[in-house]
Amino acid sequence: MYHGDKSAEPYGNCFTEDADYVTFAGQHLKGRQQIADVHQMLFNGPLKGSVLVSRSYTDLQPRFITPDVAIVHAIGEVQLAEPAQDPNDRGSLNSNVIIKQNGEWKITAFHNCRIQEMQQGKPASMQG
């Protein structure tokens, strides 16, 4: 859990120096510093007082490509300080490529998207 009224530096430190970060809206952030800077703007503005809640995607376990590289899927949700500001479901599914550097696991690629329910066996984007 991360509280959005603090420094984004600890959030940025979860990533490698050259990480790729794709937001749910399709923006591509490049590198730890840009990830932290953009999130600091969010934490100071629209996400001020919010809480980021993350949990493992229970159906999927980390998939190790090598002993030092894994793919991890997780679910995250930004809980706004004033939920009435955005009553929509903010749950997101994210894909992470994590690598072990100097004994620490860091995210080197992150892709985030809103969770959408499958309807009649097809994604919502493919519905008539």
PDB file of C-alpha atoms in Angstrom:
ATOM      1  CA  MET A   1       0.000   0.000   0.000  1.00  0.00           C
ATOM      2  CA  TYR A   2       1.305   3.438  -0.891  1.00  0.00           C
ATOM      3  CA  HIS A   3      -0.146   6.722   0.329  1.00  0.00           C
ATOM      4  CA  GLY A   4      -0.298   9.377  -2.401  1.00  0.00           C
ATOM      5  CA  ASP A   5       0.524  12.329  -0.154  1.00  0.00           C
ATOM      6  CA  LYS A   6       4.193  11.534   0.225  1.00  0.00           C
ATOM      7  CA  SER A   7       7.316  11.573  -1.905  1.00  0.00           C
ATOM      8  CA  ALA A   8       7.191   9.485  -5.078  1.00  0.00           C
ATOM      9  CA  GLU A   9      10.870   8.609  -4.669  1.00  0.00           C
ATOM     10  CA  PRO A  10      10.179   5.316  -2.816  1.00  0.00           C
ATOM     11  CA  TYR A  11       7.714   4.386  -5.572  1.00  0.00           C
ATOM     12  CA  GLY A  12      10.310   5.177  -8.235  1.00  0.00           C
ATOM     13  CA  ASN A  13      12.901   3.101  -6.393  1.00  0.00           C
ATOM     14  CA  CYS A  14      10.861  -0.025  -7.156  1.00  0.00           C
ATOM     15  CA  PHE A  15      12.029   0.323 -10.780  1.00  0.00           C
ATOM     16  CA  THR A  16      15.334  -0.097 -12.609  1.00  0.00           C
ATOM     17  CA  GLU A  17      17.129   3.030 -13.835  1.00  0.00           C
ATOM     18  CA  ASP A  18      16.034   2.284 -17.429  1.00  0.00           C
ATOM     19  CA  ALA A  19      12.547   0.881 -16.721  1.00  0.00           C
ATOM     20  CA  ASP A  20       9.664   1.130 -19.191  1.00  0.00           C
ATOM     21  CA  TYR A  21       6.297   2.076 -17.670  1.00  0.00           C
ATOM     22  CA  VAL A  22       3.099   2.097 -19.736  1.00  0.00           C
ATOM     23  CA  THR A  23       0.142   3.742 -17.999  1.00  0.00           C
ATOM     24  CA  PHE A  24      -3.473   2.571 -18.343  1.00  0.00           C
ATOM     25  CA  ALA A  25      -4.052   5.570 -20.636  1.00  0.00           C
ATOM     26  CA  GLY A  26      -1.219   4.509 -22.954  1.00  0.00           C
ATOM     27  CA  GLN A  27       1.545   6.943 -21.970  1.00  0.00           C
ATOM     28  CA  HIS A  28       5.072   5.524 -22.040  1.00  0.00           C
ATOM     29  CA  LEU A  29       7.325   6.652 -19.204  1.00  0.00           C
ATOM     30  CA  LYS A  30      11.024   5.875 -19.566  1.00  0.00           C
ATOM     31  CA  GLY A  31      13.344   5.430 -16.618  1.00  0.00           C
ATOM     32  CA  ARG A  32      13.091   5.562 -12.845  1.00  0.00           C
ATOM     33  CA  GLN A  33      13.399   9.342 -12.675  1.00  0.00           C
ATOM     34  CA  GLN A  34      10.564  10.049 -15.135  1.00  0.00           C
ATOM     35  CA  ILE A  35       8.361   7.469 -13.375  1.00  0.00           C
ATOM     36  CA  ALA A  36       8.981   9.182 -10.025  1.00  0.00           C
ATOM     37  CA  ASP A  37       8.554  12.700 -11.458  1.00  0.00           C
ATOM     38  CA  VAL A  38       5.224  11.943 -13.135  1.00  0.00           C
ATOM     39  CA  HIS A  39       3.922  10.176 -10.046  1.00  0.00           C
ATOM     40  CA  GLN A  40       5.004  13.074  -7.846  1.00  0.00           C
ATOM     41  CA  MET A  41       2.866  15.396 -10.011  1.00  0.00           C
ATOM     42  CA  LEU A  42      -0.048  12.974  -9.633  1.00  0.00           C
ATOM     43  CA  PHE A  43       0.470  12.620  -5.876  1.00  0.00           C
ATOM     44  CA  ASN A  44       0.577  16.414  -5.507  1.00  0.00           C
ATOM     45  CA  GLY A  45      -2.499  16.888  -7.723  1.00  0.00           C
ATOM     46  CA  PRO A  46      -5.330  14.532  -8.670  1.00  0.00           C
ATOM     47  CA  LEU A  47      -4.126  11.670  -6.466  1.00  0.00           C
ATOM     48  CA  LYS A  48      -3.373  13.806  -3.382  1.00  0.00           C
ATOM     49  CA  GLY A  49      -4.386  11.867  -0.278  1.00  0.00           C
ATOM     50  CA  SER A  50      -5.024   8.700  -2.261  1.00  0.00           C
ATOM     51  CA  VAL A  51      -3.905   5.204  -1.341  1.00  0.00           C
ATOM     52  CA  LEU A  52      -2.470   2.748  -3.862  1.00  0.00           C
ATOM     53  CA  VAL A  53      -3.469  -0.783  -2.936  1.00  0.00           C
ATOM     54  CA  SER A  54      -1.730  -3.648  -4.719  1.00  0.00           C
ATOM     55  CA  ARG A  55      -2.188  -7.375  -4.433  1.00  0.00           C
ATOM     56  CA  SER A  56      -1.051 -10.450  -6.308  1.00  0.00           C
ATOM     57  CA  TYR A  57      -3.301 -11.749  -9.009  1.00  0.00           C
ATOM     58  CA  THR A  58      -4.347 -14.908  -7.167  1.00  0.00           C
ATOM     59  CA  ASP A  59      -4.786 -17.112 -10.249  1.00  0.00           C
ATOM     60  CA  LEU A  60      -1.267 -16.466 -11.479  1.00  0.00           C
ATOM     61  CA  GLN A  61       2.066 -17.077  -9.854  1.00  0.00           C
ATOM     62  CA  PRO A  62       5.335 -15.447 -10.871  1.00  0.00           C
ATOM     63  CA  ARG A  63       6.685 -17.084 -13.998  1.00  0.00           C
ATOM     64  CA  PHE A  64      10.458 -17.320 -13.804  1.00  0.00           C
ATOM     65  CA  ILE A  65      12.177 -16.905 -17.166  1.00  0.00           C
ATOM     66  CA  THR A  66      15.568 -17.337 -15.473  1.00  0.00           C
ATOM     67  CA  PRO A  67      16.423 -17.411 -11.756  1.00  0.00           C
ATOM     68  CA  ASP A  68      16.870 -13.606 -11.937  1.00  0.00           C
ATOM     69  CA  VAL A  69      14.007 -12.649 -14.305  1.00  0.00           C
ATOM     70  CA  ALA A  70      10.284 -13.176 -13.764  1.00  0.00           C
ATOM     71  CA  ILE A  71       6.932 -12.055 -15.113  1.00  0.00           C
ATOM     72  CA  VAL A  72       4.441 -11.065 -12.407  1.00  0.00           C
ATOM     73  CA  HIS A  73       0.794 -10.068 -12.812  1.00  0.00           C
ATOM     74  CA  ALA A  74      -0.841  -8.039 -10.055  1.00  0.00           C
ATOM     75  CA  ILE A  75      -3.989  -6.078  -9.354  1.00  0.00           C
ATOM     76  CA  GLY A  76      -3.793  -2.500  -8.155  1.00  0.00           C
ATOM     77  CA  GLU A  77      -6.310   0.163  -7.306  1.00  0.00           C
ATOM     78  CA  VAL A  78      -5.988   3.832  -6.483  1.00  0.00           C
ATOM     79  CA  GLN A  79      -8.395   4.642  -3.687  1.00  0.00           C
ATOM     80  CA  LEU A  80      -9.035   8.384  -3.839  1.00  0.00           C
ATOM     81  CA  ALA A  81      -9.172  10.502  -0.694  1.00  0.00           C
ATOM     82  CA  GLU A  82     -12.710  11.533  -1.742  1.00  0.00           C
ATOM     83  CA  PRO A  83     -14.333   8.501  -3.459  1.00  0.00           C
ATOM     84  CA  ALA A  84     -17.234  10.700  -4.614  1.00  0.00           C
ATOM     85  CA  GLN A  85     -14.752  12.430  -6.980  1.00  0.00           C
ATOM     86  CA  ASP A  86     -14.646   9.269  -9.100  1.00  0.00           C
ATOM     87  CA  PRO A  87     -17.259   6.622  -8.355  1.00  0.00           C
ATOM     88  CA  ASN A  88     -15.931   4.355 -11.134  1.00  0.00           C
ATOM     89  CA  ASP A  89     -14.094   1.136 -10.434  1.00  0.00           C
ATOM     90  CA  ARG A  90     -10.396   2.000 -10.553  1.00  0.00           C
ATOM     91  CA  GLY A  91      -9.112  -1.588 -10.451  1.00  0.00           C
ATOM     92  CA  SER A  92      -6.224  -2.277 -12.816  1.00  0.00           C
ATOM     93  CA  LEU A  93      -4.362  -5.365 -13.905  1.00  0.00           C
ATOM     94  CA  ASN A  94      -0.656  -4.855 -14.437  1.00  0.00           C
ATOM     95  CA  SER A  95       2.061  -6.945 -16.021  1.00  0.00           C
ATOM     96  CA  ASN A  96       5.569  -6.648 -14.634  1.00  0.00           C
ATOM     97  CA  VAL A  97       8.926  -7.917 -15.786  1.00  0.00           C
ATOM     98  CA  ILE A  98      11.119  -8.005 -12.713  1.00  0.00           C
ATOM     99  CA  ILE A  99      14.835  -8.623 -12.496  1.00  0.00           C
ATOM    100  CA  LYS A 100      17.177  -9.250  -9.627  1.00  0.00           C
ATOM    101  CA  GLN A 101      19.923  -6.607  -9.411  1.00  0.00           C
ATOM    102  CA  ASN A 102      22.481  -6.587  -6.608  1.00  0.00           C
ATOM    103  CA  GLY A 103      20.283  -8.914  -4.552  1.00  0.00           C
ATOM    104  CA  GLU A 104      17.121  -6.769  -4.951  1.00  0.00           C
ATOM    105  CA  TRP A 105      14.114  -7.359  -7.195  1.00  0.00           C
ATOM    106  CA  LYS A 106      13.310  -4.339  -9.397  1.00  0.00           C
ATOM    107  CA  ILE A 107      10.632  -3.755 -12.021  1.00  0.00           C
ATOM    108  CA  THR A 108      12.163  -3.206 -15.456  1.00  0.00           C
ATOM    109  CA  ALA A 109       8.913  -3.184 -17.464  1.00  0.00           C
ATOM    110  CA  PHE A 110       5.399  -2.355 -16.256  1.00  0.00           C
ATOM    111  CA  HIS A 111       2.161  -2.222 -18.236  1.00  0.00           C
ATOM    112  CA  ASN A 112      -1.100  -1.181 -16.608  1.00  0.00           C
ATOM    113  CA  CYS A 113      -4.670  -1.496 -17.887  1.00  0.00           C
ATOM    114  CA  ARG A 114      -8.175  -1.221 -16.456  1.00  0.00           C
ATOM    115  CA  ILE A 115      -9.856  -4.489 -15.599  1.00  0.00           C
ATOM    116  CA  GLN A 116     -12.660  -5.297 -18.034  1.00  0.00           C
ATOM    117  CA  GLU A 117     -15.055  -8.209 -17.672  1.00  0.00           C
ATOM    118  CA  MET A 118     -15.376 -10.753 -20.470  1.00  0.00           C
ATOM    119  CA  GLN A 119     -18.906 -10.823 -21.876  1.00  0.00           C
ATOM    120  CA  GLN A 120     -20.152 -13.937 -23.646  1.00  0.00           C
ATOM    121  CA  GLY A 121     -16.621 -15.181 -24.147  1.00  0.00           C
ATOM    122  CA  LYS A 122     -15.358 -11.992 -25.846  1.00  0.00           C
ATOM    123  CA  PRO A 123     -13.521  -8.947 -24.527  1.00  0.00           C
ATOM    124  CA  ALA A 124     -15.729  -5.832 -24.199  1.00  0.00           C
ATOM    125  CA  SER A 125     -13.815  -4.180 -27.079  1.00  0.00           C
ATOM    126  CA  MET A 126     -15.005  -6.950 -29.435  1.00  0.00           C
ATOM    127  CA  GLN A 127     -18.690  -6.674 -28.545  1.00  0.00           C
ATOM    128  CA  GLY A 128     -21.059  -5.862 -31.478  1.00  0.00           C
TER     129      GLY A 128
END
